Tab-separated table of C-alpha atoms in Angstrom:
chain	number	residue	atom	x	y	z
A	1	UNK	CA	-18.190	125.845	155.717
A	2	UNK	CA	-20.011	124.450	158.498
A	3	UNK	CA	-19.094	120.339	159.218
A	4	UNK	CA	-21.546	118.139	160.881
A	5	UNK	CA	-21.000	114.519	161.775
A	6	UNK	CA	-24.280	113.896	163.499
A	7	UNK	CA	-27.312	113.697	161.393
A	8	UNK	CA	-29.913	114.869	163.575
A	9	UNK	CA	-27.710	118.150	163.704
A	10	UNK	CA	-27.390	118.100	160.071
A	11	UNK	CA	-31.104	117.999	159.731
A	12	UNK	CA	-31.949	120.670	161.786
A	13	UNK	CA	-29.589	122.967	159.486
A	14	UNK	CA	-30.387	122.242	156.415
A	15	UNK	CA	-34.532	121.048	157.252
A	16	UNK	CA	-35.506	124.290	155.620
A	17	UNK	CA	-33.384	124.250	152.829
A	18	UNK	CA	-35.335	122.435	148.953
A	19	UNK	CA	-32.709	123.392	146.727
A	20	UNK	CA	-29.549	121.324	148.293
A	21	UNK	CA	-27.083	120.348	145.907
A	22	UNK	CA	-25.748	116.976	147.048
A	23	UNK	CA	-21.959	115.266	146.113
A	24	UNK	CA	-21.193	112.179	148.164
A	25	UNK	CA	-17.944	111.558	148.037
A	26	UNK	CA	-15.550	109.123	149.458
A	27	UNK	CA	-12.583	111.757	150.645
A	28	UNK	CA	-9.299	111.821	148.539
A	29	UNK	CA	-10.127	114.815	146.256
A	30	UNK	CA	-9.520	114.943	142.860
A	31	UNK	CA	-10.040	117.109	140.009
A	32	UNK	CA	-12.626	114.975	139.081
A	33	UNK	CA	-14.429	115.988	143.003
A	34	UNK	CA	-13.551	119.721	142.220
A	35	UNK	CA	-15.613	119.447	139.082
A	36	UNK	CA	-18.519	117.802	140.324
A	37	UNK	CA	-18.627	120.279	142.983
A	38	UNK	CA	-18.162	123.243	140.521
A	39	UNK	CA	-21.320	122.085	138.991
A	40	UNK	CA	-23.554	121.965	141.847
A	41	UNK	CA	-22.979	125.167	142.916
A	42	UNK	CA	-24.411	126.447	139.779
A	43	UNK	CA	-27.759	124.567	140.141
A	44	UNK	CA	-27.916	125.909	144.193
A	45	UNK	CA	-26.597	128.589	146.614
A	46	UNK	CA	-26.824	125.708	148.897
A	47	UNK	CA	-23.776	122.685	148.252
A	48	UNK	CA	-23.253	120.025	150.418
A	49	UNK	CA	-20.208	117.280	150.510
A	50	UNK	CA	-20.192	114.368	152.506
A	51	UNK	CA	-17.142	112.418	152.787
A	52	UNK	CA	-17.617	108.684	154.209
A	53	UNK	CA	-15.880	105.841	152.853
A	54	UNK	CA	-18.190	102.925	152.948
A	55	UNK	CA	-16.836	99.742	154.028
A	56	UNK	CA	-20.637	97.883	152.790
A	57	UNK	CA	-18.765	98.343	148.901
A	58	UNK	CA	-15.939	96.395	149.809
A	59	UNK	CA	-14.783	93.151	148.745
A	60	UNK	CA	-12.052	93.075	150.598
A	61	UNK	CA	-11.086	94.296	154.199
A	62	UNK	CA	-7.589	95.040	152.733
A	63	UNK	CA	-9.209	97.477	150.318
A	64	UNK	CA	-11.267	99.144	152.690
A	65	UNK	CA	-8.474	99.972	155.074
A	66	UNK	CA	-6.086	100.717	151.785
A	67	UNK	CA	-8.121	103.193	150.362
A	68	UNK	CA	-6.312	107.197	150.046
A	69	UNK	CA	-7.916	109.006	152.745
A	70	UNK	CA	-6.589	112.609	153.319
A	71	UNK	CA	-8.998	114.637	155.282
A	72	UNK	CA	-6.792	117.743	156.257
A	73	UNK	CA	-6.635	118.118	152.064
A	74	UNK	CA	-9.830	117.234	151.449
A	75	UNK	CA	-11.103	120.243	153.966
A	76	UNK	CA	-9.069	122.907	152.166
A	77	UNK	CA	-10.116	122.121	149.036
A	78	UNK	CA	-14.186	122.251	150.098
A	79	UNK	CA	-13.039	125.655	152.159
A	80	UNK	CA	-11.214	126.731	149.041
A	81	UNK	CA	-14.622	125.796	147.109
A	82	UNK	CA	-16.676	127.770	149.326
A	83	UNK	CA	-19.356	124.382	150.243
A	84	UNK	CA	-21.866	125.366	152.416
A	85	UNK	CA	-21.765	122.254	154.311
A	86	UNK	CA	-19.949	118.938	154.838
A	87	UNK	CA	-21.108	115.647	156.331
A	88	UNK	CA	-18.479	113.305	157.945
A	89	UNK	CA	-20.267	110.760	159.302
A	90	UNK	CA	-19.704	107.792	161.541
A	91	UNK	CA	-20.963	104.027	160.389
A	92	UNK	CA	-23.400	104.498	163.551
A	93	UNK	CA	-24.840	107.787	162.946
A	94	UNK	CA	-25.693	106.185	159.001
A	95	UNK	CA	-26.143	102.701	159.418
A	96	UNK	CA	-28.470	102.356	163.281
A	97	UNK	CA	-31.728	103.577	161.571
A	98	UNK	CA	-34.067	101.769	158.787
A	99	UNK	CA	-34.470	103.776	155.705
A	100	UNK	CA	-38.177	104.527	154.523
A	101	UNK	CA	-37.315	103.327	151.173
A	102	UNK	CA	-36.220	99.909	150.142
A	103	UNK	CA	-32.719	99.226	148.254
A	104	UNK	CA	-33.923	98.443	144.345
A	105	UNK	CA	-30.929	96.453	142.742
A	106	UNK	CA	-31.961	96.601	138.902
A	107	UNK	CA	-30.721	93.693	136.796
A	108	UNK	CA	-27.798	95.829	135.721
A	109	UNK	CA	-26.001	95.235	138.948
A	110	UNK	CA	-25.104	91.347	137.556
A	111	UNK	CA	-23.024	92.542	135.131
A	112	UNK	CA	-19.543	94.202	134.422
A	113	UNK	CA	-18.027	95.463	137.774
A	114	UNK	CA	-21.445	93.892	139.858
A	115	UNK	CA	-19.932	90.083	138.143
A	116	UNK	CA	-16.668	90.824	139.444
A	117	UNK	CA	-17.552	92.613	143.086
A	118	UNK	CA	-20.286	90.698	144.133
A	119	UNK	CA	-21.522	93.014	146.971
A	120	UNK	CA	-20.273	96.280	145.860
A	121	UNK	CA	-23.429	98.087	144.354
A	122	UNK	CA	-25.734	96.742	147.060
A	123	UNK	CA	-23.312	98.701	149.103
A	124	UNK	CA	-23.778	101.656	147.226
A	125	UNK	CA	-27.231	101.698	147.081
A	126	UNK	CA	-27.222	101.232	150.695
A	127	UNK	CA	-25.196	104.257	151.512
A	128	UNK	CA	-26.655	106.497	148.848
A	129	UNK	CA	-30.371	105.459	150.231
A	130	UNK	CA	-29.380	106.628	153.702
A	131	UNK	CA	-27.796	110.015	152.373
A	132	UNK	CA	-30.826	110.854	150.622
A	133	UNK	CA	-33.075	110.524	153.378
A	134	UNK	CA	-31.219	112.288	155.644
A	135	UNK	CA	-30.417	115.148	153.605
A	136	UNK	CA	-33.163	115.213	150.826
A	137	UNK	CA	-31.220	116.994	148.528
A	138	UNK	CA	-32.841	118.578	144.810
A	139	UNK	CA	-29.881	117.721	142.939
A	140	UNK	CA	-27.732	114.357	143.318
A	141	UNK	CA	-24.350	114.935	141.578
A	142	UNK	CA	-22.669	111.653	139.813
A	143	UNK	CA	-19.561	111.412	137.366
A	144	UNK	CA	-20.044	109.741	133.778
A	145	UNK	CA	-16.626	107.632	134.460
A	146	UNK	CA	-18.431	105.195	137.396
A	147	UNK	CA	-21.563	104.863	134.144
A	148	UNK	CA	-22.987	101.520	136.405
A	149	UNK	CA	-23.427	103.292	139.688
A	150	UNK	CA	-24.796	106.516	138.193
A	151	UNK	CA	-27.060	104.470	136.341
A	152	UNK	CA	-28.547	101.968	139.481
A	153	UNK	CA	-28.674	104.991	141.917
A	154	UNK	CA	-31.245	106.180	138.899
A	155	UNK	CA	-33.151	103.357	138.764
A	156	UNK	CA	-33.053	103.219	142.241
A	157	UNK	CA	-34.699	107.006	142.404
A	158	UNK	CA	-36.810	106.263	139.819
A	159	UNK	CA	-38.435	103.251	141.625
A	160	UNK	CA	-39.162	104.598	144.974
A	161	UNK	CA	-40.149	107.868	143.770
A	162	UNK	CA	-37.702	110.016	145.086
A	163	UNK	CA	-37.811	113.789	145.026
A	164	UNK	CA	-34.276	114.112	144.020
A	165	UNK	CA	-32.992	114.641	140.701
A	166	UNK	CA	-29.471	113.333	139.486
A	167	UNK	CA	-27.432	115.874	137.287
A	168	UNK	CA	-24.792	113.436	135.448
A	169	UNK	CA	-20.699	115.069	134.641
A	170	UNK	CA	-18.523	114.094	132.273
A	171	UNK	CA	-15.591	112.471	132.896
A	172	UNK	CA	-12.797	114.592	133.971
A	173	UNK	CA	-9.584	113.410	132.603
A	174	UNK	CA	-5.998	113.901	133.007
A	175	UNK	CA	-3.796	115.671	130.192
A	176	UNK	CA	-2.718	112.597	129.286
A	177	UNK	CA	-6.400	110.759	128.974
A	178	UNK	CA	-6.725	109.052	132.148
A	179	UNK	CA	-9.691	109.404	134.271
A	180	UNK	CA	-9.066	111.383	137.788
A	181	UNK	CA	-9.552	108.466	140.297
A	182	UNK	CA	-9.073	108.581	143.792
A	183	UNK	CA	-6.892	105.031	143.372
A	184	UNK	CA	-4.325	106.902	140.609
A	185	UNK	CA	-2.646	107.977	143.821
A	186	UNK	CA	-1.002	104.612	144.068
A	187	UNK	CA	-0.120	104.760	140.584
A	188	UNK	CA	3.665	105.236	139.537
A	189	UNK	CA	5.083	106.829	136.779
A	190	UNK	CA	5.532	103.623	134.950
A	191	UNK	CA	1.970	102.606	135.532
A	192	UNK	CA	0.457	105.835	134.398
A	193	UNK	CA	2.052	105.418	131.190
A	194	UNK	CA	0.351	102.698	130.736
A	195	UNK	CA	-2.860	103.853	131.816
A	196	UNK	CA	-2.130	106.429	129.411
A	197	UNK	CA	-1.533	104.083	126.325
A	198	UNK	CA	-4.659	101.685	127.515
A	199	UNK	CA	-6.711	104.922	126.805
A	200	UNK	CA	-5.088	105.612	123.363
A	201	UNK	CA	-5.529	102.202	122.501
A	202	UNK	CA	-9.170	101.861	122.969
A	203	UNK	CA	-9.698	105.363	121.330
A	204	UNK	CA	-8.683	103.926	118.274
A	205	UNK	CA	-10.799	100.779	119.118
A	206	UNK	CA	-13.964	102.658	119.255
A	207	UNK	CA	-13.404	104.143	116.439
A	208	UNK	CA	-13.286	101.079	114.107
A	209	UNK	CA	-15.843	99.828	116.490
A	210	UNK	CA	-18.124	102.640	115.164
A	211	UNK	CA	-17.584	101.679	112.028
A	212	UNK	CA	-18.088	98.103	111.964
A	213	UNK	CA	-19.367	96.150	115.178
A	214	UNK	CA	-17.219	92.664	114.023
A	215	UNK	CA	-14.321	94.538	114.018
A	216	UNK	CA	-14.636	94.558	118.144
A	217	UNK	CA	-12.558	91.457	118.784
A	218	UNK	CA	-12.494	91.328	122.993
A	219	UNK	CA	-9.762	88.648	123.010
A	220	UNK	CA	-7.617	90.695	120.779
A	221	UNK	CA	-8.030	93.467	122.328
A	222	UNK	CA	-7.472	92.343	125.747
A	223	UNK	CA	-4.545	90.424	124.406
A	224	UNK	CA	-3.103	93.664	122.719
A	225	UNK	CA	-3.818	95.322	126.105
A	226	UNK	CA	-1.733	92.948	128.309
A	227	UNK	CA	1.236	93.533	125.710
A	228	UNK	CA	1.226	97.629	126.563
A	229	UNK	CA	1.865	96.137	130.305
A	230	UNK	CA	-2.020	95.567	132.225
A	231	UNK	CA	-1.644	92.501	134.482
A	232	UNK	CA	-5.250	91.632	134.474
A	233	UNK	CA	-8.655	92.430	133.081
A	234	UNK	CA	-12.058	92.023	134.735
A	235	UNK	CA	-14.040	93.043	131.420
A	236	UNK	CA	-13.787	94.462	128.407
A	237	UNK	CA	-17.299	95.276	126.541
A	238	UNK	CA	-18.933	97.097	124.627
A	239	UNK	CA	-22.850	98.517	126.314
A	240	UNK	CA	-25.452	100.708	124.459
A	241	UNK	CA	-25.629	103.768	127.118
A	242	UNK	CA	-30.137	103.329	126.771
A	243	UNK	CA	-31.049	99.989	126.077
A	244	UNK	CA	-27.789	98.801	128.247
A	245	UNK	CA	-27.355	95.564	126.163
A	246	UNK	CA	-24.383	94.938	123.573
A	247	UNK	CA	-25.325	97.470	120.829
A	248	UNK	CA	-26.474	95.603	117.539
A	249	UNK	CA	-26.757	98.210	114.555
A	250	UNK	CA	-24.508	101.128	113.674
A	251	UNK	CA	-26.640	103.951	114.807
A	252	UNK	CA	-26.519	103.304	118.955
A	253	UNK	CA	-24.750	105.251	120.980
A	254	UNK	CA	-22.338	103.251	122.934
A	255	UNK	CA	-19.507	102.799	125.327
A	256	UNK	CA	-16.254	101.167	125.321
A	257	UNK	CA	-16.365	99.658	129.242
A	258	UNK	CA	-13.178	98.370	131.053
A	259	UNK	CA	-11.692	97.050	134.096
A	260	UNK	CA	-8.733	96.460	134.550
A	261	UNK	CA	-4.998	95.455	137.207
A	262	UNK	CA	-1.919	97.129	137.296
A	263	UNK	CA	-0.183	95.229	139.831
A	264	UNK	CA	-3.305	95.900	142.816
A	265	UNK	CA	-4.612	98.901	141.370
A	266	UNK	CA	-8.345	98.390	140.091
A	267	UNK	CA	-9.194	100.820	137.426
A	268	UNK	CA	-12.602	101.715	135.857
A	269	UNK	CA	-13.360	103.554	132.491
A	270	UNK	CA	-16.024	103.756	129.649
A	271	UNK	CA	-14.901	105.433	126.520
């Protein structure tokens, strides 16, 4: 595996190469990482990682500098993996050049996690905008679990035309339901559990839901929610996964979307 964390270097590697398979990353692998790498090399001979938390899709300094980084475990699982190629940059060698393309925000960003982190996604955009300029990549590979980013880095292709195409994985879950996040490291056993029974719960919520649209009570729920032991919840709503507007007859396919506190762990999930 061959690590560059200069860009001009990285360019003159990899200039030849149209069949990259791209998975940006923020460090602190998961089995959720190892799958999404796992995939790419099946589209390409030719898989690159970059690792780089971005402090632009922060709210909060506190986050930024609290957030699991573990780069001497991180390197043997991409060596185990067999990447071609990692990219560690520095905020200078992304951020002290002006990308070709312009950062499109679709209207998407306003809601769910974009009400609750105002900056956040135009953080994301920024940092995935850079990454595919630089590296120019075939295939862009995005989880299911983080549906809102996946979704405005497509609109964002889609609007300036980009050459790169984004191959979306399902969410990779824990035995006992919860998504792999990078943030269930500060998660104790207690907490998990309850994780754990948040996912049950809404299970069996989309299920009615499926059968009958009144029965999705959001006050209820969220009340039933904070019994099983969640301190605090950002939203709780249900999103068709095309139209992405509150789903109106039976027959749309549509998510379950969350956020939600245990103690100051954020956690994310559509079901």
């Amino acid at each position: 595996m061959k690590i560059f964390k200069n860009k001009e270097q990285l360019k003159h590697e990899i200039g030849n190469k149209k069949s990259i398979s791209f998975v940006p990353t923020m460090g602190g692998l998961h089995k959720g990482h190892i799958s999404l790498i796992k995939t790419a090399k099946k589209y390409s001979n030719e898989t690159l990682v970059s690792i780089y938390v971005n402090p632009k899709q922060f709210n909060k300094v506190d986050d930024y500098k609290k957030y699991p980084r573990n780069l001497a475990k991180d390197l043997k699982i991409l060596k185990k993996l067999k990447v071609n190629y990692l990219y560690l940059p520095t905020y200078k060698d992304l951020f002290k050049f002006k990308p070709s393309n312009k950062i499109y925000l679709h209207k998407f960003s306003k809601i769910l996690c974009g009400k609750y982190r105002k900056y956040h996604f135009k953080g994301v955009l920024n940092v995935v905008n850079r990454f595919l300029q630089i590296i120019r990549p075939k295939f862009l590979f995005l989880g299911f679990k983080d549906f809102q980013q996946l979704t405005l880095i497509k609109k964002h292709i889609l609007k300036n035309k980009i050459h790169t195409k984004i191959i979306s994985c399902k969410t990779v879950r824990e035995a006992n339901g919860v998504a792999f996040s990078s943030r269930n490291f500060y998660l104790n056993k207690k907490q998990m559990k309850i994780a754990k029974n948040v996912y049950k719960h809404l299970i069996k919520i989309k299920k009615k839901t499926k059968k009958n649209f009144r029965l999705f009570n959001s006050l209820l729920i969220k009340k039933n929610l904070i019994k099983l032991g969640v301190n605090k919840i950002d939203y709780l709503e249900i999103i068709n996964l095309k139209s992405l507007n509150r789903p109106r007859k039976l027959k749309e396919t549509f998510n379950i979307f969350i956020a939600y506190h245990l103690n100051k762990v954020r956690l994310i999930d559509n079901i």
